[in-house]
Each structure stands twice: as C-alpha cells, then as structure tokens.
C-alpha cells in the first residue's frame, strides 16, 4: 500500500469509470478516500480527460505533484469502442435524451456502412454536441440546450486515425476508434448517420486506451476503496 507522502509526491491512478458516474464524482470519491484513510487535510487529485456519465472506461487520475502532468496525458491518442444505433437521432446524440426523429434503413448494406467510415478518418471538422460541457459566454452548452436556447457553435479540427466497424447487427453497429484530444464520439456517431442518410446516435461507449495506458489495467472506484479497507480494517 502506498504512503500518504507517495500520493503527495504524485501518483498516476488508472480508474475504470462506472456507468452513470461523472468524471468529477470519480475524482471526488478517490480524493475523499485518500484524505480519510491517511487523515490528510488536503490532497490534489485531477483527471486527464472527461468521460460522459453514459460512458465507461479508462480515466487517468493524477495526485499531488503529478497533477502538473494532466495536460501531457490529455494530449495523448485515445481509443474507444462502443455501439452506434442507426435509424434514429436524439438531440444529445446519445441516450441522454429521447429519440426525436426516425429514418428507414432499407438502403443500407454492409459494404456501404464500412466504406463510409473513410469519410471520417484523417483530419476532419467536427461540431461538438449542443449537450456538452463546453462553455460559450461563460455558460455551458448543455445549459443553453436544456433551456431550449439555440446557440452558434464553431466547428473544430480533430484527427481520427482509426474508425473501424467491428460488427453489424442492424440497427446496431459496433466500432473501434482511435482519435485525438477533443474528439466527440457522439458527434462522430451523429455525422456518420447523416452520411448514411439513416440518422444515428451513440448508444454505448467505452474508453479503452489513453496513450500506452489501458482500461485492462484500471480498477473500479469500489475496488480502489477495498484496497483501503484491507489495509485499514478499522476504517
């Protein structure tokens, strides 16, 4: 078990974020556990790249002096796997909101679905979802969206190195993506559906890698807490 000084000097923690948790909740939980079990009044803990509540997978947490390295990890290539559901769109581009439009799928073939991914590899311009935490004029975009206010959003250049379809079972298709910082997989799903003239939304997402770090080596907040209970049984 690490010492309190080790956490202060700096640690990289690989956490497997559970479904429905925000990244902020994970950070708060881990910080609270370290403070409680070592009786520390203050300890810096931050994450290197937000995951939406409906996504699971790798969240890199940095403690103590290593919080200065967060930007370094944020800039590394990320890998995701998940499911895109064709034939329907949602305002949030995922399951946070309900379906607002449906489309036929009769025209789709396996070849067309797979070949269309080529339009979304390399450097592409992407619009962030209106239901996102990005700020405009000091207010988060999802706040505008939930109030029904329309707001102009600028596109941004992102790089997608790999966009691979791994399984097709319509209306669901499974995929793997390797991409740069700032890429919204929800937007990719939405734009992919538009290119197929079928509509689409993201129905499942898991971050599997950040640089050389893998979700296979990550532990859940629950198991992180169990490590403390085994070391500090009186707690």
XYZ file of C-alpha atoms in Angstrom:
235
model
C 0.000 0.000 0.000
C 1.257 3.485 -0.856
C 2.136 6.005 1.833
C 0.446 9.382 2.177
C 3.691 11.021 1.072
C 3.652 8.953 -2.121
C 0.236 10.379 -3.014
C 1.506 13.903 -2.278
C 4.662 13.399 -4.342
C 2.483 12.209 -7.204
C 0.743 9.071 -8.444
C -0.954 8.044 -11.668
C -4.155 6.135 -10.902
C -5.974 4.199 -13.617
C -9.671 4.117 -12.785
C -12.391 2.247 -14.685
C -15.239 4.760 -14.578
C -18.618 3.131 -13.913
C -21.752 3.872 -15.926
C -23.747 6.916 -14.708
C -20.810 8.355 -12.736
C -19.454 11.735 -13.811
C -15.685 12.120 -14.048
C -15.971 14.737 -11.301
C -17.668 12.205 -8.998
C -14.804 9.753 -9.532
C -12.229 12.417 -8.649
C -14.195 13.407 -5.542
C -14.514 9.778 -4.403
C -10.821 8.992 -4.825
C -9.751 12.252 -3.157
C -12.088 11.600 -0.230
C -10.757 8.050 0.240
C -7.131 9.220 0.306
C -7.894 12.064 2.716
C -9.996 9.890 5.022
C -7.663 6.905 5.249
C -4.446 8.881 5.652
C -6.015 11.671 7.689
C -4.808 14.264 5.162
C -6.497 17.656 5.163
C -5.654 18.453 1.543
C -4.532 16.437 -1.453
C -4.677 17.456 -5.115
C -6.447 14.981 -7.416
C -7.423 15.675 -11.036
C -8.391 13.713 -14.142
C -6.834 13.800 -17.591
C -9.885 13.890 -19.859
C -13.601 13.830 -19.118
C -15.856 10.866 -19.839
C -19.597 11.421 -20.188
C -21.813 9.840 -17.493
C -23.148 7.330 -20.066
C -19.610 6.207 -20.971
C -17.409 3.763 -19.076
C -13.721 3.012 -19.154
C -10.307 4.468 -18.576
C -9.981 7.627 -16.537
C -6.428 8.716 -15.671
C -6.227 10.404 -12.277
C -3.155 12.289 -11.097
C -2.439 13.072 -7.458
C -0.211 15.601 -5.707
C 2.627 16.986 -7.801
C 1.629 14.798 -10.765
C -1.429 16.997 -11.388
C 1.060 19.129 -13.347
C 1.229 16.257 -15.868
C -2.505 16.234 -16.637
C -2.088 18.223 -19.858
C 0.551 15.744 -21.040
C -1.896 12.831 -20.734
C -4.818 14.810 -22.174
C -2.886 15.275 -25.400
C -2.301 11.557 -25.992
C -4.185 9.459 -28.548
C -7.355 7.861 -27.175
C -9.104 4.653 -28.158
C -12.817 3.927 -27.779
C -15.140 1.039 -28.503
C -18.901 1.177 -28.479
C -22.204 0.901 -30.307
C -23.871 3.260 -32.765
C -27.611 2.771 -33.282
C -28.746 3.653 -36.793
C -32.251 4.737 -37.830
C -32.862 7.329 -35.122
C -31.386 10.597 -33.844
C -31.504 12.247 -30.427
C -30.797 15.917 -29.542
C -27.834 14.929 -27.348
C -26.503 12.444 -29.956
C -26.674 9.708 -27.285
C -29.171 8.179 -24.829
C -29.252 11.189 -22.500
C -32.260 12.446 -24.488
C -35.067 10.603 -26.263
C -35.393 9.932 -29.986
C -36.571 12.968 -31.954
C -36.518 11.585 -35.496
C -36.553 8.147 -37.138
C -35.233 7.037 -40.539
C -35.505 3.942 -42.773
C -32.599 1.504 -43.022
C -33.615 -0.433 -46.128
C -30.990 1.241 -48.308
C -28.057 0.226 -46.096
C -25.637 -2.568 -46.941
C -22.640 -3.861 -45.024
C -20.299 -2.531 -47.725
C -21.848 0.936 -47.623
C -21.623 1.114 -43.826
C -17.975 0.055 -43.795
C -16.872 2.198 -46.740
C -18.482 5.353 -45.296
C -16.020 5.297 -42.376
C -13.355 6.550 -44.836
C -15.078 9.970 -44.816
C -14.288 10.263 -41.118
C -10.603 9.364 -40.980
C -7.723 11.788 -41.054
C -8.203 15.427 -40.046
C -11.898 16.313 -40.074
C -14.003 19.270 -38.938
C -16.451 18.366 -36.208
C -19.170 20.266 -34.345
C -19.362 19.492 -30.611
C -22.797 18.328 -29.401
C -25.090 21.053 -28.063
C -25.439 18.842 -24.984
C -21.814 19.199 -23.875
C -19.868 20.857 -21.074
C -18.050 23.266 -23.398
C -18.513 26.892 -22.422
C -19.782 29.777 -24.528
C -20.029 33.248 -22.995
C -19.405 31.773 -19.545
C -22.246 29.255 -19.790
C -22.047 25.533 -20.564
C -23.621 24.441 -23.860
C -25.891 21.899 -22.180
C -27.403 24.718 -20.113
C -28.457 26.505 -23.303
C -29.738 23.215 -24.762
C -31.821 22.300 -21.709
C -33.419 25.746 -21.767
C -34.281 25.340 -25.452
C -31.966 28.178 -26.495
C -30.174 27.936 -29.818
C -26.523 28.885 -29.815
C -23.955 29.064 -32.613
C -21.175 26.532 -32.144
C -17.903 26.693 -34.052
C -16.506 23.547 -35.626
C -13.097 22.248 -34.612
C -10.463 20.204 -36.392
C -9.839 16.765 -34.876
C -7.865 13.766 -36.075
C -9.290 10.269 -36.337
C -6.598 7.677 -37.043
C -8.847 4.596 -36.986
C -12.614 4.225 -37.451
C -13.326 0.519 -37.743
C -16.698 -1.243 -37.832
C -16.266 -4.456 -35.833
C -19.807 -5.889 -36.013
C -23.084 -5.131 -37.790
C -26.430 -6.237 -36.404
C -28.838 -3.544 -37.579
C -29.875 -1.176 -36.237
C -26.737 -1.547 -34.079
C -23.146 -1.414 -35.281
C -20.106 -1.878 -33.080
C -16.965 0.163 -33.686
C -13.434 0.976 -32.608
C -11.988 4.489 -32.889
C -8.519 5.926 -32.273
C -8.550 9.708 -32.186
C -7.000 12.942 -30.966
C -7.855 15.051 -27.960
C -11.102 16.970 -28.344
C -12.897 14.388 -30.496
C -16.551 13.842 -29.610
C -17.589 10.268 -30.377
C -21.239 11.353 -30.035
C -20.715 13.852 -32.856
C -18.956 11.184 -34.909
C -21.966 8.868 -34.476
C -24.384 11.654 -35.448
C -22.373 12.706 -38.515
C -21.887 9.076 -39.562
C -25.659 8.562 -39.523
C -26.124 11.715 -41.582
C -23.610 10.470 -44.181
C -25.524 7.179 -44.410
C -28.887 9.016 -44.755
C -30.096 6.895 -41.881
C -29.670 9.030 -38.776
C -27.755 7.639 -35.795
C -26.967 8.104 -32.134
C -24.376 6.732 -29.751
C -25.872 4.021 -27.547
C -22.760 2.660 -25.819
C -19.218 3.951 -25.287
C -16.115 2.694 -23.522
C -12.671 4.327 -23.458
C -10.173 1.518 -23.739
C -6.839 3.362 -24.039
C -5.096 6.695 -23.489
C -1.610 6.601 -24.993
C 0.040 3.474 -23.577
C -2.400 3.228 -20.669
C -5.138 0.597 -20.949
C -8.516 0.083 -19.290
C -7.385 -3.536 -18.770
C -5.059 -2.226 -16.041
C -7.665 0.068 -14.427
C -9.697 -0.642 -11.296
C -13.166 0.481 -10.287
C -13.677 3.078 -7.522
C -15.216 0.243 -5.492
C -12.067 -1.902 -5.739
C -9.892 1.123 -5.005
C -11.885 1.562 -1.794
C -11.491 -2.153 -0.949
C -7.711 -1.760 -1.038
C -8.020 0.754 1.796
C -10.410 -1.381 3.839
C -7.956 -4.293 3.665
C -5.083 -2.084 4.814
C -7.086 -0.023 7.305
C -9.686 -2.538 8.598
C -10.658 -0.224 11.458
C -11.919 2.296 8.878
